[in-house]
PDB file of C-alpha atoms in Angstrom:
ATOM      1  CA  VAL A1046      10.476 -28.974  22.705  1.00 62.00           C
ATOM      2  CA  LYS A1047      12.207 -31.275  20.016  1.00 75.00           C
ATOM      3  CA  THR A1048      10.256 -34.308  21.334  1.00 78.00           C
ATOM      4  CA  VAL A1049       7.263 -32.414  21.390  1.00 79.00           C
ATOM      5  CA  ILE A1050       7.566 -31.453  17.692  1.00 82.00           C
ATOM      6  CA  SER A1051       8.632 -34.872  16.530  1.00 83.00           C
ATOM      7  CA  ARG A1052       5.473 -36.378  18.286  1.00 79.00           C
ATOM      8  CA  ILE A1053       3.398 -33.839  16.688  1.00 80.00           C
ATOM      9  CA  LEU A1054       4.656 -34.745  13.321  1.00 81.00           C
ATOM     10  CA  LYS A1055       4.376 -38.429  13.961  1.00 79.00           C
ATOM     11  CA  LEU A1056       0.732 -38.035  14.973  1.00 79.00           C
ATOM     12  CA  CYS A1057       0.050 -35.711  11.941  1.00 79.00           C
ATOM     13  CA  PHE A1058       1.424 -38.537   9.563  1.00 79.00           C
ATOM     14  CA  VAL A1059      -0.778 -41.126  11.418  1.00 77.00           C
ATOM     15  CA  VAL A1060      -3.764 -38.831  11.041  1.00 77.00           C
ATOM     16  CA  ILE A1061      -2.965 -38.206   7.318  1.00 76.00           C
ATOM     17  CA  THR A1062      -2.586 -41.917   6.319  1.00 75.00           C
ATOM     18  CA  ARG A1063      -5.673 -42.854   8.296  1.00 73.00           C
ATOM     19  CA  CYS A1064      -7.885 -40.142   6.974  1.00 72.00           C
ATOM     20  CA  PHE A1065      -7.768 -41.434   3.363  1.00 71.00           C
ATOM     21  CA  PRO A1066      -9.257 -45.007   4.006  1.00 70.00           C
ATOM     22  CA  TYR A1067     -11.747 -43.444   6.589  1.00 70.00           C
ATOM     23  CA  PHE A1068     -12.876 -40.278   4.724  1.00 70.00           C
ATOM     24  CA  GLY A1069     -11.786 -41.026   1.137  1.00 67.00           C
ATOM     25  CA  THR A1070     -14.224 -43.885   0.645  1.00 73.00           C
ATOM     26  CA  ILE A1071     -17.291 -41.770   1.515  1.00 76.00           C
ATOM     27  CA  LEU A1072     -17.209 -40.446  -2.156  1.00 78.00           C
ATOM     28  CA  LEU A1073     -15.537 -43.293  -3.549  1.00 82.00           C
ATOM     29  CA  VAL A1074     -18.269 -45.756  -3.114  1.00 84.00           C
ATOM     30  CA  PRO A1075     -20.939 -43.676  -5.124  1.00 84.00           C
ATOM     31  CA  SER A1076     -18.458 -43.246  -7.898  1.00 83.00           C
ATOM     32  CA  ILE A1077     -17.660 -46.922  -8.004  1.00 84.00           C
ATOM     33  CA  ILE A1078     -21.543 -47.584  -8.086  1.00 83.00           C
ATOM     34  CA  ARG A1079     -22.109 -45.151 -10.835  1.00 83.00           C
ATOM     35  CA  HIS A1080     -19.270 -46.599 -12.859  1.00 82.00           C
ATOM     36  CA  PHE A1081     -20.894 -50.015 -12.669  1.00 83.00           C
ATOM     37  CA  ASN A1082     -24.185 -48.676 -13.404  1.00 81.00           C
ATOM     38  CA  LEU A1083     -22.992 -47.307 -16.701  1.00 80.00           C
ATOM     39  CA  GLN A1084     -21.622 -50.799 -17.447  1.00 81.00           C
ATOM     40  CA  ASP A1085     -25.004 -52.274 -17.165  1.00 77.00           C
ATOM     41  CA  PRO A1086     -27.381 -51.805 -20.225  1.00 72.00           C
ATOM     42  CA  VAL A1087     -30.494 -51.411 -18.105  1.00 70.00           C
ATOM     43  CA  LEU A1088     -28.963 -48.823 -15.642  1.00 69.00           C
ATOM     44  CA  MET A1089     -27.437 -47.116 -18.328  1.00 67.00           C
ATOM     45  CA  LYS A1090     -30.397 -45.218 -19.393  1.00 70.00           C
ATOM     46  CA  SER A1091     -30.275 -43.246 -16.333  1.00 72.00           C
ATOM     47  CA  CYS A1092     -26.805 -41.995 -16.886  1.00 71.00           C
ATOM     48  CA  GLY A1093     -25.285 -44.172 -13.984  1.00 68.00           C
ATOM     49  CA  ALA A1094     -27.396 -42.600 -11.362  1.00 74.00           C
ATOM     50  CA  ILE A1095     -27.613 -44.394  -8.041  1.00 76.00           C
ATOM     51  CA  HIS A1096     -30.738 -46.026  -7.352  1.00 75.00           C
ATOM     52  CA  GLY A1097     -32.890 -46.986  -4.204  1.00 77.00           C
ATOM     53  CA  HIS A1098     -31.278 -50.235  -3.262  1.00 81.00           C
ATOM     54  CA  GLN A1099     -27.796 -48.825  -3.858  1.00 82.00           C
ATOM     55  CA  PHE A1100     -28.300 -46.080  -1.585  1.00 83.00           C
ATOM     56  CA  LEU A1101     -29.174 -48.568   1.215  1.00 84.00           C
ATOM     57  CA  ILE A1102     -25.971 -50.330   0.480  1.00 85.00           C
ATOM     58  CA  ILE A1103     -24.258 -47.109   0.940  1.00 84.00           C
ATOM     59  CA  ALA A1104     -26.128 -46.301   4.101  1.00 85.00           C
ATOM     60  CA  ILE A1105     -25.337 -49.938   5.556  1.00 84.00           C
ATOM     61  CA  LEU A1106     -21.807 -49.818   4.463  1.00 84.00           C
ATOM     62  CA  PHE A1107     -20.851 -46.459   6.268  1.00 82.00           C
ATOM     63  CA  GLY A1108     -23.294 -46.741   9.257  1.00 85.00           C
ATOM     64  CA  GLY A1109     -22.924 -50.441   9.807  1.00 86.00           C
ATOM     65  CA  CYS A1110     -19.069 -50.243   9.509  1.00 83.00           C
ATOM     66  CA  ARG A1111     -19.021 -47.270  12.197  1.00 82.00           C
ATOM     67  CA  PHE A1112     -21.035 -49.351  14.599  1.00 86.00           C
ATOM     68  CA  ALA A1113     -18.782 -52.395  14.019  1.00 86.00           C
ATOM     69  CA  GLY A1114     -15.602 -50.605  14.189  1.00 82.00           C
ATOM     70  CA  ARG A1115     -16.635 -49.058  17.755  1.00 81.00           C
ATOM     71  CA  PHE A1116     -17.488 -52.558  18.916  1.00 84.00           C
ATOM     72  CA  PHE A1117     -14.276 -54.125  17.788  1.00 81.00           C
ATOM     73  CA  ASN A1118     -12.541 -51.165  19.293  1.00 78.00           C
ATOM     74  CA  LEU A1119     -14.105 -52.096  22.738  1.00 79.00           C
ATOM     75  CA  LEU A1120     -12.948 -55.636  22.338  1.00 79.00           C
ATOM     76  CA  LEU A1121      -9.543 -54.712  21.682  1.00 76.00           C
ATOM     77  CA  ARG A1122      -9.123 -52.178  24.544  1.00 73.00           C
ATOM     78  CA  ARG A1123      -7.022 -54.697  26.673  1.00 75.00           C
ATOM     79  CA  PHE A1124      -4.264 -54.630  24.262  1.00 75.00           C
ATOM     80  CA  GLN A1125      -1.591 -51.843  24.080  1.00 74.00           C
ATOM     81  CA  THR A1126      -2.151 -48.981  21.580  1.00 68.00           C
ATOM     82  CA  GLY A1127       1.041 -49.653  19.601  1.00 72.00           C
ATOM     83  CA  THR A1128       0.052 -53.350  19.145  1.00 76.00           C
ATOM     84  CA  ILE A1129      -3.567 -52.390  18.148  1.00 75.00           C
ATOM     85  CA  MET A1130      -2.287 -49.660  15.624  1.00 75.00           C
ATOM     86  CA  THR A1131      -0.156 -52.175  14.017  1.00 79.00           C
ATOM     87  CA  ILE A1132      -2.662 -54.691  13.599  1.00 80.00           C
ATOM     88  CA  TYR A1133      -5.102 -52.260  12.342  1.00 80.00           C
ATOM     89  CA  GLY A1134      -2.559 -50.927   9.672  1.00 80.00           C
ATOM     90  CA  THR A1135      -1.776 -54.563   8.662  1.00 84.00           C
ATOM     91  CA  VAL A1136      -5.528 -55.292   8.075  1.00 84.00           C
ATOM     92  CA  LEU A1137      -6.053 -52.136   6.299  1.00 82.00           C
ATOM     93  CA  THR A1138      -3.297 -52.781   3.981  1.00 83.00           C
ATOM     94  CA  ILE A1139      -4.503 -56.337   3.170  1.00 87.00           C
ATOM     95  CA  SER A1140      -8.142 -54.935   2.672  1.00 85.00           C
ATOM     96  CA  SER A1141      -6.529 -52.236   0.266  1.00 83.00           C
ATOM     97  CA  GLY A1142      -4.423 -54.533  -1.463  1.00 85.00           C
ATOM     98  CA  ALA A1143      -7.447 -56.949  -2.074  1.00 89.00           C
ATOM     99  CA  MET A1144      -9.213 -54.000  -3.608  1.00 87.00           C
ATOM    100  CA  ASN A1145      -6.603 -53.732  -6.519  1.00 85.00           C
ATOM    101  CA  PHE A1146      -7.377 -57.516  -7.593  1.00 88.00           C
ATOM    102  CA  THR A1147     -11.210 -56.839  -7.392  1.00 85.00           C
ATOM    103  CA  LEU A1148     -11.630 -53.809  -9.493  1.00 83.00           C
ATOM    104  CA  ASP A1149     -14.243 -55.547 -11.698  1.00 87.00           C
ATOM    105  CA  ASN A1150     -16.375 -56.884  -9.180  1.00 88.00           C
ATOM    106  CA  LEU A1151     -18.544 -54.510  -7.361  1.00 85.00           C
ATOM    107  CA  THR A1152     -19.523 -56.948  -4.365  1.00 86.00           C
ATOM    108  CA  ALA A1153     -15.953 -57.689  -3.705  1.00 88.00           C
ATOM    109  CA  LEU A1154     -14.948 -53.859  -3.645  1.00 87.00           C
ATOM    110  CA  ILE A1155     -17.867 -53.181  -1.379  1.00 87.00           C
ATOM    111  CA  ILE A1156     -16.737 -55.982   1.087  1.00 88.00           C
ATOM    112  CA  CYS A1157     -13.047 -54.631   1.126  1.00 86.00           C
ATOM    113  CA  ILE A1158     -14.140 -51.105   1.572  1.00 86.00           C
ATOM    114  CA  GLY A1159     -16.388 -52.225   4.332  1.00 87.00           C
ATOM    115  CA  VAL A1160     -13.479 -53.860   5.999  1.00 86.00           C
ATOM    116  CA  ALA A1161     -11.318 -50.824   5.608  1.00 84.00           C
ATOM    117  CA  GLN A1162     -14.213 -48.680   7.101  1.00 84.00           C
ATOM    118  CA  ILE A1163     -14.423 -51.013  10.192  1.00 84.00           C
ATOM    119  CA  VAL A1164     -10.829 -50.847  10.883  1.00 82.00           C
ATOM    120  CA  ALA A1165     -10.583 -47.005  10.297  1.00 79.00           C
ATOM    121  CA  SER A1166     -13.535 -46.587  12.520  1.00 79.00           C
ATOM    122  CA  SER A1167     -11.819 -48.550  15.207  1.00 78.00           C
ATOM    123  CA  SER A1168      -8.599 -46.791  15.008  1.00 75.00           C
ATOM    124  CA  ALA A1169     -10.365 -43.423  15.098  1.00 72.00           C
ATOM    125  CA  ASN A1170     -10.671 -43.551  18.987  1.00 69.00           C
ATOM    126  CA  GLU A1171      -7.204 -44.726  19.453  1.00 70.00           C
ATOM    127  CA  VAL A1172      -5.866 -41.554  17.232  1.00 71.00           C
ATOM    128  CA  PHE A1173      -8.079 -39.379  19.281  1.00 71.00           C
ATOM    129  CA  LEU A1174      -6.688 -40.541  22.684  1.00 70.00           C
ATOM    130  CA  ILE A1175      -3.137 -40.264  21.520  1.00 72.00           C
ATOM    131  CA  ALA A1176      -4.075 -36.666  20.244  1.00 71.00           C
ATOM    132  CA  ASN A1177      -5.444 -35.703  23.577  1.00 72.00           C
ATOM    133  CA  ASP A1178      -2.889 -37.437  26.015  1.00 73.00           C
ATOM    134  CA  LYS A1179      -1.420 -35.363  28.551  1.00 73.00           C
ATOM    135  CA  ALA A1180       1.315 -37.537  29.382  1.00 75.00           C
ATOM    136  CA  PHE A1181       2.330 -37.900  25.687  1.00 72.00           C
ATOM    137  CA  PHE A1182       2.527 -34.177  24.728  1.00 73.00           C
ATOM    138  CA  THR A1183       2.800 -32.590  28.162  1.00 74.00           C
ATOM    139  CA  THR A1184       0.221 -30.052  29.440  1.00 76.00           C
ATOM    140  CA  LYS A1185       1.979 -27.240  28.042  1.00 79.00           C
ATOM    141  CA  TYR A1186       1.781 -28.434  24.473  1.00 78.00           C
ATOM    142  CA  ILE A1187      -1.554 -30.336  24.584  1.00 80.00           C
ATOM    143  CA  ALA A1188      -3.449 -27.486  22.940  1.00 81.00           C
ATOM    144  CA  ILE A1189      -0.892 -27.099  20.290  1.00 81.00           C
ATOM    145  CA  SER A1190      -0.682 -30.672  19.346  1.00 81.00           C
ATOM    146  CA  SER A1191      -4.408 -31.081  19.362  1.00 80.00           C
ATOM    147  CA  GLY A1192      -4.945 -28.201  17.173  1.00 83.00           C
ATOM    148  CA  VAL A1193      -2.207 -29.360  14.604  1.00 83.00           C
ATOM    149  CA  THR A1194      -3.512 -32.813  14.451  1.00 80.00           C
ATOM    150  CA  ILE A1195      -7.158 -31.591  13.959  1.00 81.00           C
ATOM    151  CA  GLY A1196      -5.956 -29.127  11.214  1.00 85.00           C
ATOM    152  CA  ALA A1197      -4.372 -32.010   9.424  1.00 83.00           C
ATOM    153  CA  SER A1198      -7.212 -34.067   9.415  1.00 80.00           C
ATOM    154  CA  PHE A1199      -9.408 -31.531   8.026  1.00 82.00           C
ATOM    155  CA  PHE A1200      -6.764 -30.437   5.463  1.00 84.00           C
ATOM    156  CA  MET A1201      -6.631 -34.401   4.513  1.00 80.00           C
ATOM    157  CA  LEU A1202     -10.534 -34.596   4.604  1.00 80.00           C
ATOM    158  CA  ILE A1203     -10.495 -32.037   1.784  1.00 84.00           C
ATOM    159  CA  ILE A1204      -7.717 -33.718  -0.147  1.00 83.00           C
ATOM    160  CA  THR A1205      -9.209 -37.166   0.036  1.00 80.00           C
ATOM    161  CA  ASN A1206     -12.626 -36.308  -0.854  1.00 79.00           C
ATOM    162  CA  SER A1207     -11.497 -34.096  -3.925  1.00 82.00           C
ATOM    163  CA  ILE A1208      -9.167 -37.018  -5.027  1.00 81.00           C
ATOM    164  CA  SER A1209     -12.094 -39.487  -4.622  1.00 79.00           C
ATOM    165  CA  GLU A1210     -14.479 -37.415  -6.409  1.00 79.00           C
ATOM    166  CA  LEU A1211     -12.228 -36.127  -9.404  1.00 83.00           C
ATOM    167  CA  CYS A1212     -10.094 -39.215 -10.147  1.00 82.00           C
ATOM    168  CA  ASN A1213     -10.809 -42.677 -11.580  1.00 84.00           C
ATOM    169  CA  TYR A1214     -11.745 -45.084  -8.973  1.00 82.00           C
ATOM    170  CA  ALA A1215      -9.010 -47.299  -9.849  1.00 84.00           C
ATOM    171  CA  ALA A1216      -6.477 -44.683  -9.313  1.00 84.00           C
ATOM    172  CA  VAL A1217      -8.093 -43.631  -5.979  1.00 83.00           C
ATOM    173  CA  ILE A1218      -7.853 -47.304  -4.799  1.00 83.00           C
ATOM    174  CA  LYS A1219      -4.168 -47.299  -5.590  1.00 83.00           C
ATOM    175  CA  VAL A1220      -3.531 -44.150  -3.599  1.00 80.00           C
ATOM    176  CA  HIS A1221      -5.626 -45.893  -0.843  1.00 77.00           C
ATOM    177  CA  THR A1222      -3.379 -48.917  -0.981  1.00 81.00           C
ATOM    178  CA  VAL A1223      -0.265 -46.674  -0.664  1.00 82.00           C
ATOM    179  CA  ALA A1224      -1.707 -44.624   2.116  1.00 78.00           C
ATOM    180  CA  SER A1225      -2.464 -48.092   3.992  1.00 78.00           C
ATOM    181  CA  VAL A1226       1.033 -49.196   3.491  1.00 80.00           C
ATOM    182  CA  LEU A1227       2.333 -46.073   5.007  1.00 78.00           C
ATOM    183  CA  ASN A1228       0.054 -46.467   7.874  1.00 71.00           C
ATOM    184  CA  ILE A1229       2.100 -49.699   9.063  1.00 71.00           C
ATOM    185  CA  PHE A1230       5.006 -47.440   9.898  1.00 66.00           C
TER     186      PHE A1230
END
């Protein structure tokens, strides 16, 4: 029972640190675009509202990155899960760290967020496989472990979207970086 509890806690930690880059950027990108629209004298008249081509950027960012993440996941299937998760965590940390240095450049921020989305989308399958692995949690505890990790992901979904919408985007990017660093461990 002690090993099952420690495994559930470890998986919840992975789920919580993976949720922020994955779900937290869904509301972060529109707030970044609104911030840059308020800086533009032409777009300032519309109170920073997001315009047509910017919606296309958001759609391509999230839809395209999800597709690319699934593609990379298929390419990396031959490696062990531990190695893949470490690589994902490292790339996520580099992408998040780069966001801190590009706070004044919208294109660079969008590219860094896109890389983070690709990595998070790729690792979502691995986390799902671990959460539903009978050998890892034993048949007796698989329902409890899956329920707790899904509950942790929903809880973190609420927290990350609230932080992304209510806080300044620069502060959210710093929290994003901390979560990415914790993801390596």
